[in-house]
Amino acid sequence: MLTPSKYWRESPQRYRLEAAKCTKCGKVFFPPRLVCDSCKNGEFEKTTLPDEGKIVSYSMIHVTASNFSDEAPIALGIIELDNGTKITAQVTDCTEDELAVGVPVKLEFRKVQEAGESGVLCYGYKAVLKR
Amino acid sequence: MREVAVIGVGIQKWGELWEKSLRDIFVESALNAMKDAGVDKIDSMYVGCMSSGLFTGQEHIASLLADYLGFNPNPAVRVESACASGGVAFRQGFIEVASGFSDVVLVGGVEKMTDVDGGTATYALGTAADQEYECYNGATFPGLYALIARAHMSKYGTTLEQLADVTVKNHDNGSLNPHAQYPFKVTREQVMTSTMVADPLRILHCSGITDGAAAAILAPVELAKSMKKNPIIKVAGSGHATDTIALHSRDDITFLRATAEAARRAFDMAGVGPKDIDFAEVHDCFSIAEICVSEALGFFEKGQGGKAAEAGETRLGGEIPINPSGGLKAKGHPVGATGIAQVHELVTQLRQDAGKRQVKNARRALSQNMGGTGGSALVHILEVA
Ligand SMILES: [Zn+2]
């Protein structure tokens, strides 16, 4: 269940792509975490993910979770951003034929879902094709 | 560390068991295992269950099930590791007997999945993925495995026909298993034209929604000998490993690192390698999963799992039969029970009791059980002592 506090807590990542960069080895974490899994350092500086990348894999999901059923089918992708960080995002504003591994995309700020009975509007990133 | 034997196994016919509750199906399988083992008391119990809370509204099931099995006040522990919960229960029971802490331990798994509608079941299963960074953006389990499938096809040239052949083989095997939920055959054409769930995965690439339980009884090999068990089926190796639960956080989304690591640990303990295994029960929650698992276990080179399936190497009578039970696809996938049901098949086969689906002269077998998209994995090796 998506509650307001749970939604609000992740907003720096969903709205602004805020990530954490290890001050020792430079590894970037999205979302931020408290310890670097590479060098075990616990200090990070705030960084912002690049908003451009390419599709690593994708699927047109026909049977969605109930909170996405109004929009089915949806295209879901794993996107590798230009710094190497990978994220999961919907790919939108395109036809199924345009989707392919390696296609360049750009992240945009979009409405992602309406949560719960009251339909709380939830925002975040979606990928669009760079044409 | 003491050597440990599996002295009994129990299961029931799986399916949509409307008339039976979670406690009924667990106790039924547990009693079958105890009868099979010839024991009337146990020292302790581990139960693998992914989400009795979301599926039935009931938590605190370890004590509940101990009560209904008639074993209060003995200790009982529920363990959860998504679809690998049963495998974890087996391993924890193994550790408890091997350490000398207990002699006779019941390890079981259960999931009652049909008390809720399909949407709620999809949500409950989705909790095995990263809720904030995968599911929030629309990911479902078939969707995540579809991403793995597409990447495997793109990287290695795996084909839709090869994916279908995994399903066809598992249904062929499942048609010979009296406990299977879907004991019938399907054709490649039926698979490739079935309803699309998450492209390229269709409904016949996906395991179903199942009510079911399974149980096994563990005891020291010495005790099994004094009970005149024949054959003695020994736990030769146990491996457990973890990986990121978010698929996108892995360097290579087509390679199941945790499964490879769990296998390495289990092979090291048993002092054997992939070539020494007579058959395997693996976690084919989706057809692509069986292909990736067969590579991570070292049965085939990376990228060759699809071709091997197409060539029939994983069929009964093939080089390395995989899922003679019918796998999760045909047997059913009550998530918490799956890891124990795999052990049930291993023991049945090693006793040469598997009837028409018997792997000839099977002496050593492997089970692989995983959670989510492979964020947790267990590998066990059983052999005739
Ligand atoms: Zn670091």
mmCIF file of N, CA, C and O and ligand atoms in Angstrom, chain A residues 22 24-27 36 38-41, ligand 1:
data_model
loop_
_atom_site.group_PDB
_atom_site.id
_atom_site.type_symbol
_atom_site.label_atom_id
_atom_site.label_comp_id
_atom_site.label_asym_id
_atom_site.label_seq_id
_atom_site.Cartn_x
_atom_site.Cartn_y
_atom_site.Cartn_z
ATOM 1 N N CYS A 22 29.585 7.741 -3.610
ATOM 2 C CA CYS A 22 30.552 7.386 -2.567
ATOM 3 C C CYS A 22 31.767 8.311 -2.676
ATOM 4 O O CYS A 22 32.357 8.448 -3.744
ATOM 5 N N LYS A 24 34.611 7.902 -1.503
ATOM 6 C CA LYS A 24 35.884 7.184 -1.569
ATOM 7 C C LYS A 24 36.093 6.528 -2.945
ATOM 8 O O LYS A 24 37.126 6.740 -3.582
ATOM 9 N N CYS A 25 35.120 5.749 -3.414
ATOM 10 C CA CYS A 25 35.337 5.015 -4.663
ATOM 11 C C CYS A 25 34.525 5.558 -5.837
ATOM 12 O O CYS A 25 34.693 5.130 -6.975
ATOM 13 N N GLY A 26 33.600 6.491 -5.553
ATOM 14 C CA GLY A 26 32.878 7.140 -6.643
ATOM 15 C C GLY A 26 31.652 6.401 -7.144
ATOM 16 O O GLY A 26 30.980 6.866 -8.059
ATOM 17 N N LYS A 27 31.328 5.246 -6.550
ATOM 18 C CA LYS A 27 30.149 4.502 -7.009
ATOM 19 C C LYS A 27 28.872 5.298 -6.705
ATOM 20 O O LYS A 27 28.742 5.894 -5.635
ATOM 21 N N CYS A 36 28.513 1.940 1.300
ATOM 22 C CA CYS A 36 28.865 1.583 -0.068
ATOM 23 C C CYS A 36 29.146 0.080 -0.130
ATOM 24 O O CYS A 36 29.942 -0.432 0.660
ATOM 25 N N SER A 38 30.672 -1.476 -2.367
ATOM 26 C CA SER A 38 31.974 -1.765 -2.977
ATOM 27 C C SER A 38 33.106 -1.619 -1.977
ATOM 28 O O SER A 38 33.923 -2.512 -1.809
ATOM 29 N N CYS A 39 33.166 -0.431 -1.320
ATOM 30 C CA CYS A 39 34.336 -0.148 -0.469
ATOM 31 C C CYS A 39 33.967 0.000 0.995
ATOM 32 O O CYS A 39 34.842 0.250 1.822
ATOM 33 N N LYS A 40 32.677 -0.159 1.332
ATOM 34 C CA LYS A 40 32.170 -0.099 2.719
ATOM 35 C C LYS A 40 32.273 1.292 3.352
ATOM 36 O O LYS A 40 32.057 1.445 4.555
ATOM 37 N N ASN A 41 32.606 2.294 2.553
ATOM 38 C CA ASN A 41 32.624 3.666 3.043
ATOM 39 C C ASN A 41 31.203 4.088 3.407
ATOM 40 O O ASN A 41 30.237 3.647 2.798
HETATM 41 ZN ZN ZN C 1 32.629 3.212 -2.233
#
